[in-house]
Amino acid sequence: MDAKALIARVRGWLTPWNVVVALFVLWLMPRFLPHIGAVLGVESGGHQRPTVQVTTLDGATVTDSTLRGRVVLVNFWATWCLPCRAEMPLLQSMADRHKDAGLIVLGLSVDRISPDEVRQWLRERDITYPVAMVGREAEQAFGGVQGYPTSILLDRTGKVRYKVLGPLAMASLEPAVRRLLGEAPADSAR
């Protein structure tokens, strides 16, 4: 193929629609790569050990030391966030399914409504895992949050192993949760 034919072929592919699709795919890739990594076991968490200290809506104090020894799925969410609403029943199901194996799901609400309104919202949806209301400082403790929902999976030592954005967390994090639950506590200290 000569150069003119190649240029003509490339121009044929450079339609506005193809450019938009290519840009959209480029925009999506960084958002989906952590999900794919979680399924395949490629860690995306940065390995920091965030300091956690929150009071749940039930009045319990949760700290990084009280969570130590358990696999923890931290989920930043809000009542106004439609993808958050869609994934919460799946989070509840995951919490129930893996509770005896040592998983804790911890919801961190970024709502700016009253705690009573959030409690009522959770009651109406039968969400029973611990939920606390937090501000930006909690997001910063986990390396920042780019959007909601954001799910962060901690190993038994409190180290961030996976961090994903969006409501696909349950599908992508289920294999990662199972892997971390299968690690002996001494194994997760690596």
PDB file of C-alpha atoms in Angstrom:
ATOM      1  CA  MET A   1       0.000   0.000   0.000  1.00  0.00           C
ATOM      2  CA  ASP A   2       1.425   3.366  -0.955  1.00  0.00           C
ATOM      3  CA  ALA A   3       1.421   6.462   1.244  1.00  0.00           C
ATOM      4  CA  LYS A   4      -1.514   8.116  -0.559  1.00  0.00           C
ATOM      5  CA  ALA A   5      -3.711   5.084  -0.072  1.00  0.00           C
ATOM      6  CA  LEU A   6      -2.758   4.910   3.616  1.00  0.00           C
ATOM      7  CA  ILE A   7      -3.553   8.608   4.134  1.00  0.00           C
ATOM      8  CA  ALA A   8      -6.902   8.178   2.378  1.00  0.00           C
ATOM      9  CA  ARG A   9      -7.727   5.180   4.568  1.00  0.00           C
ATOM     10  CA  VAL A  10      -6.843   7.081   7.787  1.00  0.00           C
ATOM     11  CA  ARG A  11      -8.942  10.067   6.691  1.00  0.00           C
ATOM     12  CA  GLY A  12     -11.829   7.709   6.086  1.00  0.00           C
ATOM     13  CA  TRP A  13     -11.637   6.611   9.706  1.00  0.00           C
ATOM     14  CA  LEU A  14     -11.321  10.148  11.092  1.00  0.00           C
ATOM     15  CA  THR A  15     -15.003  10.917  11.093  1.00  0.00           C
ATOM     16  CA  PRO A  16     -16.424  13.089  13.883  1.00  0.00           C
ATOM     17  CA  TRP A  17     -18.290  10.073  15.282  1.00  0.00           C
ATOM     18  CA  ASN A  18     -15.134   7.913  15.416  1.00  0.00           C
ATOM     19  CA  VAL A  19     -13.193  10.716  17.108  1.00  0.00           C
ATOM     20  CA  VAL A  20     -15.934  11.126  19.746  1.00  0.00           C
ATOM     21  CA  VAL A  21     -16.012   7.373  20.377  1.00  0.00           C
ATOM     22  CA  ALA A  22     -12.205   7.242  20.652  1.00  0.00           C
ATOM     23  CA  LEU A  23     -12.181  10.149  23.126  1.00  0.00           C
ATOM     24  CA  PHE A  24     -14.949   8.525  25.155  1.00  0.00           C
ATOM     25  CA  VAL A  25     -13.015   5.247  25.319  1.00  0.00           C
ATOM     26  CA  LEU A  26      -9.880   7.127  26.393  1.00  0.00           C
ATOM     27  CA  TRP A  27     -11.917   8.874  29.094  1.00  0.00           C
ATOM     28  CA  LEU A  28     -13.386   5.556  30.330  1.00  0.00           C
ATOM     29  CA  MET A  29     -10.156   3.554  30.443  1.00  0.00           C
ATOM     30  CA  PRO A  30      -8.715   5.043  33.664  1.00  0.00           C
ATOM     31  CA  ARG A  31     -12.070   4.494  35.354  1.00  0.00           C
ATOM     32  CA  PHE A  32     -12.385   0.832  34.313  1.00  0.00           C
ATOM     33  CA  LEU A  33      -8.770  -0.264  34.680  1.00  0.00           C
ATOM     34  CA  PRO A  34      -8.969  -0.472  38.511  1.00  0.00           C
ATOM     35  CA  HIS A  35     -12.094  -2.653  38.176  1.00  0.00           C
ATOM     36  CA  ILE A  36     -10.340  -4.986  35.757  1.00  0.00           C
ATOM     37  CA  GLY A  37      -7.301  -5.014  38.041  1.00  0.00           C
ATOM     38  CA  ALA A  38      -9.433  -6.002  41.037  1.00  0.00           C
ATOM     39  CA  VAL A  39     -10.888  -8.932  39.121  1.00  0.00           C
ATOM     40  CA  LEU A  40      -7.443 -10.050  37.970  1.00  0.00           C
ATOM     41  CA  GLY A  41      -5.655  -9.345  41.265  1.00  0.00           C
ATOM     42  CA  VAL A  42      -3.655  -6.304  40.119  1.00  0.00           C
ATOM     43  CA  GLU A  43      -3.683  -3.991  43.118  1.00  0.00           C
ATOM     44  CA  SER A  44      -4.618  -0.336  42.670  1.00  0.00           C
ATOM     45  CA  GLY A  45      -4.724   0.946  46.215  1.00  0.00           C
ATOM     46  CA  GLY A  46      -1.387   2.624  46.756  1.00  0.00           C
ATOM     47  CA  HIS A  47      -0.725   0.490  49.868  1.00  0.00           C
ATOM     48  CA  GLN A  48      -1.151   3.334  52.368  1.00  0.00           C
ATOM     49  CA  ARG A  49      -2.631   2.571  55.762  1.00  0.00           C
ATOM     50  CA  PRO A  50      -5.199   5.316  56.330  1.00  0.00           C
ATOM     51  CA  THR A  51      -6.075   6.483  59.799  1.00  0.00           C
ATOM     52  CA  VAL A  52      -9.740   5.792  60.392  1.00  0.00           C
ATOM     53  CA  GLN A  53     -11.731   7.323  63.220  1.00  0.00           C
ATOM     54  CA  VAL A  54     -15.460   7.757  62.705  1.00  0.00           C
ATOM     55  CA  THR A  55     -18.589   7.514  64.775  1.00  0.00           C
ATOM     56  CA  THR A  56     -21.327   5.541  63.067  1.00  0.00           C
ATOM     57  CA  LEU A  57     -24.937   6.651  62.969  1.00  0.00           C
ATOM     58  CA  ASP A  58     -25.551   4.012  65.666  1.00  0.00           C
ATOM     59  CA  GLY A  59     -23.017   5.709  67.964  1.00  0.00           C
ATOM     60  CA  ALA A  60     -20.209   3.147  67.653  1.00  0.00           C
ATOM     61  CA  THR A  61     -16.629   4.359  67.311  1.00  0.00           C
ATOM     62  CA  VAL A  62     -14.746   2.761  64.429  1.00  0.00           C
ATOM     63  CA  THR A  63     -10.983   3.190  64.186  1.00  0.00           C
ATOM     64  CA  ASP A  64      -8.227   1.617  62.150  1.00  0.00           C
ATOM     65  CA  SER A  65      -7.259  -0.418  65.226  1.00  0.00           C
ATOM     66  CA  THR A  66     -10.820  -1.764  65.734  1.00  0.00           C
ATOM     67  CA  LEU A  67     -10.863  -2.820  62.070  1.00  0.00           C
ATOM     68  CA  ARG A  68      -7.443  -4.510  62.166  1.00  0.00           C
ATOM     69  CA  GLY A  69      -7.624  -8.232  61.486  1.00  0.00           C
ATOM     70  CA  ARG A  70     -10.625  -7.885  59.185  1.00  0.00           C
ATOM     71  CA  VAL A  71     -10.992  -7.205  55.483  1.00  0.00           C
ATOM     72  CA  VAL A  72     -12.780  -3.851  55.169  1.00  0.00           C
ATOM     73  CA  LEU A  73     -14.703  -2.470  52.210  1.00  0.00           C
ATOM     74  CA  VAL A  74     -15.020   1.295  52.693  1.00  0.00           C
ATOM     75  CA  ASN A  75     -17.664   2.870  50.481  1.00  0.00           C
ATOM     76  CA  PHE A  76     -17.978   6.649  50.023  1.00  0.00           C
ATOM     77  CA  TRP A  77     -21.536   7.449  48.973  1.00  0.00           C
ATOM     78  CA  ALA A  78     -24.441   9.920  49.227  1.00  0.00           C
ATOM     79  CA  THR A  79     -28.230   9.642  49.286  1.00  0.00           C
ATOM     80  CA  TRP A  80     -28.490  11.922  46.223  1.00  0.00           C
ATOM     81  CA  CYS A  81     -26.109   9.720  44.184  1.00  0.00           C
ATOM     82  CA  LEU A  82     -28.121   7.402  41.902  1.00  0.00           C
ATOM     83  CA  PRO A  83     -25.247   4.938  41.260  1.00  0.00           C
ATOM     84  CA  CYS A  84     -24.691   4.787  45.035  1.00  0.00           C
ATOM     85  CA  ARG A  85     -28.337   3.914  45.546  1.00  0.00           C
ATOM     86  CA  ALA A  86     -28.105   1.179  42.923  1.00  0.00           C
ATOM     87  CA  GLU A  87     -25.100  -0.515  44.523  1.00  0.00           C
ATOM     88  CA  MET A  88     -26.138  -0.327  48.195  1.00  0.00           C
ATOM     89  CA  PRO A  89     -28.307  -3.490  48.157  1.00  0.00           C
ATOM     90  CA  LEU A  90     -25.353  -5.297  46.574  1.00  0.00           C
ATOM     91  CA  LEU A  91     -23.058  -3.969  49.299  1.00  0.00           C
ATOM     92  CA  GLN A  92     -25.522  -5.188  51.920  1.00  0.00           C
ATOM     93  CA  SER A  93     -25.617  -8.599  50.276  1.00  0.00           C
ATOM     94  CA  MET A  94     -21.819  -8.760  50.202  1.00  0.00           C
ATOM     95  CA  ALA A  95     -21.634  -7.708  53.869  1.00  0.00           C
ATOM     96  CA  ASP A  96     -24.113 -10.437  54.841  1.00  0.00           C
ATOM     97  CA  ARG A  97     -22.472 -13.102  52.664  1.00  0.00           C
ATOM     98  CA  HIS A  98     -18.916 -12.587  53.959  1.00  0.00           C
ATOM     99  CA  LYS A  99     -19.549 -11.397  57.529  1.00  0.00           C
ATOM    100  CA  ASP A 100     -18.553 -14.681  59.161  1.00  0.00           C
ATOM    101  CA  ALA A 101     -15.348 -14.827  57.085  1.00  0.00           C
ATOM    102  CA  GLY A 102     -14.227 -11.442  58.454  1.00  0.00           C
ATOM    103  CA  LEU A 103     -15.523  -8.788  56.011  1.00  0.00           C
ATOM    104  CA  ILE A 104     -16.810  -5.457  57.272  1.00  0.00           C
ATOM    105  CA  VAL A 105     -18.526  -3.042  54.902  1.00  0.00           C
ATOM    106  CA  LEU A 106     -18.234   0.520  56.199  1.00  0.00           C
ATOM    107  CA  GLY A 107     -20.348   3.163  54.496  1.00  0.00           C
ATOM    108  CA  LEU A 108     -19.062   6.727  54.664  1.00  0.00           C
ATOM    109  CA  SER A 109     -21.820   9.143  53.720  1.00  0.00           C
ATOM    110  CA  VAL A 110     -20.794  12.545  52.378  1.00  0.00           C
ATOM    111  CA  ASP A 111     -24.349  13.898  52.693  1.00  0.00           C
ATOM    112  CA  ARG A 112     -24.952  17.351  54.109  1.00  0.00           C
ATOM    113  CA  ILE A 113     -28.383  16.499  55.466  1.00  0.00           C
ATOM    114  CA  SER A 114     -29.128  15.583  59.060  1.00  0.00           C
ATOM    115  CA  PRO A 115     -28.009  12.258  60.510  1.00  0.00           C
ATOM    116  CA  ASP A 116     -31.661  11.465  61.240  1.00  0.00           C
ATOM    117  CA  GLU A 117     -32.518  11.833  57.544  1.00  0.00           C
ATOM    118  CA  VAL A 118     -29.666   9.508  56.562  1.00  0.00           C
ATOM    119  CA  ARG A 119     -30.732   6.981  59.240  1.00  0.00           C
ATOM    120  CA  GLN A 120     -34.292   7.047  57.908  1.00  0.00           C
ATOM    121  CA  TRP A 121     -33.037   6.655  54.320  1.00  0.00           C
ATOM    122  CA  LEU A 122     -30.980   3.591  55.345  1.00  0.00           C
ATOM    123  CA  ARG A 123     -33.877   2.066  57.334  1.00  0.00           C
ATOM    124  CA  GLU A 124     -36.193   2.364  54.337  1.00  0.00           C
ATOM    125  CA  ARG A 125     -33.697   0.365  52.267  1.00  0.00           C
ATOM    126  CA  ASP A 126     -32.782  -2.221  54.936  1.00  0.00           C
ATOM    127  CA  ILE A 127     -29.118  -1.193  54.965  1.00  0.00           C
ATOM    128  CA  THR A 128     -27.668  -2.513  58.217  1.00  0.00           C
ATOM    129  CA  TYR A 129     -23.894  -2.330  57.781  1.00  0.00           C
ATOM    130  CA  PRO A 130     -22.220   0.480  59.745  1.00  0.00           C
ATOM    131  CA  VAL A 131     -22.501   3.950  58.221  1.00  0.00           C
ATOM    132  CA  ALA A 132     -20.898   7.198  59.374  1.00  0.00           C
ATOM    133  CA  MET A 133     -21.235  10.716  58.028  1.00  0.00           C
ATOM    134  CA  VAL A 134     -17.895  12.238  57.053  1.00  0.00           C
ATOM    135  CA  GLY A 135     -16.328  15.282  55.442  1.00  0.00           C
ATOM    136  CA  ARG A 136     -13.407  15.893  53.108  1.00  0.00           C
ATOM    137  CA  GLU A 137     -10.834  14.972  55.768  1.00  0.00           C
ATOM    138  CA  ALA A 138     -12.009  11.348  55.641  1.00  0.00           C
ATOM    139  CA  GLU A 139     -11.712  11.335  51.850  1.00  0.00           C
ATOM    140  CA  GLN A 140      -8.185  12.713  52.117  1.00  0.00           C
ATOM    141  CA  ALA A 141      -7.232  10.000  54.614  1.00  0.00           C
ATOM    142  CA  PHE A 142      -7.955   7.487  51.839  1.00  0.00           C
ATOM    143  CA  GLY A 143      -5.960   9.362  49.202  1.00  0.00           C
ATOM    144  CA  GLY A 144      -8.837  11.473  47.915  1.00  0.00           C
ATOM    145  CA  VAL A 145     -12.087  10.584  46.192  1.00  0.00           C
ATOM    146  CA  GLN A 146     -12.729  11.508  42.568  1.00  0.00           C
ATOM    147  CA  GLY A 147     -16.456  10.759  42.528  1.00  0.00           C
ATOM    148  CA  TYR A 148     -19.231   8.721  44.096  1.00  0.00           C
ATOM    149  CA  PRO A 149     -19.515   5.926  44.787  1.00  0.00           C
ATOM    150  CA  THR A 150     -15.869   5.133  45.513  1.00  0.00           C
ATOM    151  CA  SER A 151     -15.021   1.803  47.113  1.00  0.00           C
ATOM    152  CA  ILE A 152     -11.724   1.077  48.849  1.00  0.00           C
ATOM    153  CA  LEU A 153     -10.744  -2.407  49.939  1.00  0.00           C
ATOM    154  CA  LEU A 154      -8.394  -2.772  52.912  1.00  0.00           C
ATOM    155  CA  ASP A 155      -6.599  -5.976  53.839  1.00  0.00           C
ATOM    156  CA  ARG A 156      -6.440  -7.347  57.373  1.00  0.00           C
ATOM    157  CA  THR A 157      -3.522  -5.046  58.255  1.00  0.00           C
ATOM    158  CA  GLY A 158      -5.425  -1.917  57.169  1.00  0.00           C
ATOM    159  CA  LYS A 159      -3.464  -1.476  53.959  1.00  0.00           C
ATOM    160  CA  VAL A 160      -5.364  -0.160  50.903  1.00  0.00           C
ATOM    161  CA  ARG A 161      -5.195  -2.876  48.257  1.00  0.00           C
ATOM    162  CA  TYR A 162      -7.904  -1.809  45.785  1.00  0.00           C
ATOM    163  CA  LYS A 163      -9.672   1.449  45.004  1.00  0.00           C
ATOM    164  CA  VAL A 164     -12.451   1.675  42.414  1.00  0.00           C
ATOM    165  CA  LEU A 165     -14.828   4.382  41.263  1.00  0.00           C
ATOM    166  CA  GLY A 166     -18.399   3.710  40.251  1.00  0.00           C
ATOM    167  CA  PRO A 167     -21.214   1.284  40.931  1.00  0.00           C
ATOM    168  CA  LEU A 168     -19.442  -1.744  39.424  1.00  0.00           C
ATOM    169  CA  ALA A 169     -17.534  -2.262  42.665  1.00  0.00           C
ATOM    170  CA  MET A 170     -19.457  -5.343  43.717  1.00  0.00           C
ATOM    171  CA  ALA A 171     -18.807  -7.226  40.483  1.00  0.00           C
ATOM    172  CA  SER A 172     -15.148  -6.243  40.345  1.00  0.00           C
ATOM    173  CA  LEU A 173     -14.359  -6.397  44.068  1.00  0.00           C
ATOM    174  CA  GLU A 174     -16.022  -9.747  44.822  1.00  0.00           C
ATOM    175  CA  PRO A 175     -12.982 -11.733  43.583  1.00  0.00           C
ATOM    176  CA  ALA A 176     -10.646  -9.359  45.450  1.00  0.00           C
ATOM    177  CA  VAL A 177     -12.680  -9.712  48.670  1.00  0.00           C
ATOM    178  CA  ARG A 178     -12.513 -13.500  48.383  1.00  0.00           C
ATOM    179  CA  ARG A 179      -8.746 -13.388  47.798  1.00  0.00           C
ATOM    180  CA  LEU A 180      -8.148 -11.133  50.813  1.00  0.00           C
ATOM    181  CA  LEU A 181     -10.451 -13.178  53.038  1.00  0.00           C
ATOM    182  CA  GLY A 182      -8.479 -16.265  51.993  1.00  0.00           C
ATOM    183  CA  GLU A 183      -5.191 -14.733  53.109  1.00  0.00           C
ATOM    184  CA  ALA A 184      -4.065 -15.696  56.568  1.00  0.00           C
ATOM    185  CA  PRO A 185      -3.619 -12.659  58.801  1.00  0.00           C
ATOM    186  CA  ALA A 186       0.181 -13.142  58.708  1.00  0.00           C
ATOM    187  CA  ASP A 187       0.097 -13.250  54.881  1.00  0.00           C
ATOM    188  CA  SER A 188      -1.520  -9.839  54.609  1.00  0.00           C
ATOM    189  CA  ALA A 189       1.321  -8.143  56.473  1.00  0.00           C
ATOM    190  CA  ARG A 190       3.515  -8.221  53.366  1.00  0.00           C
TER     191      ARG A 190
END
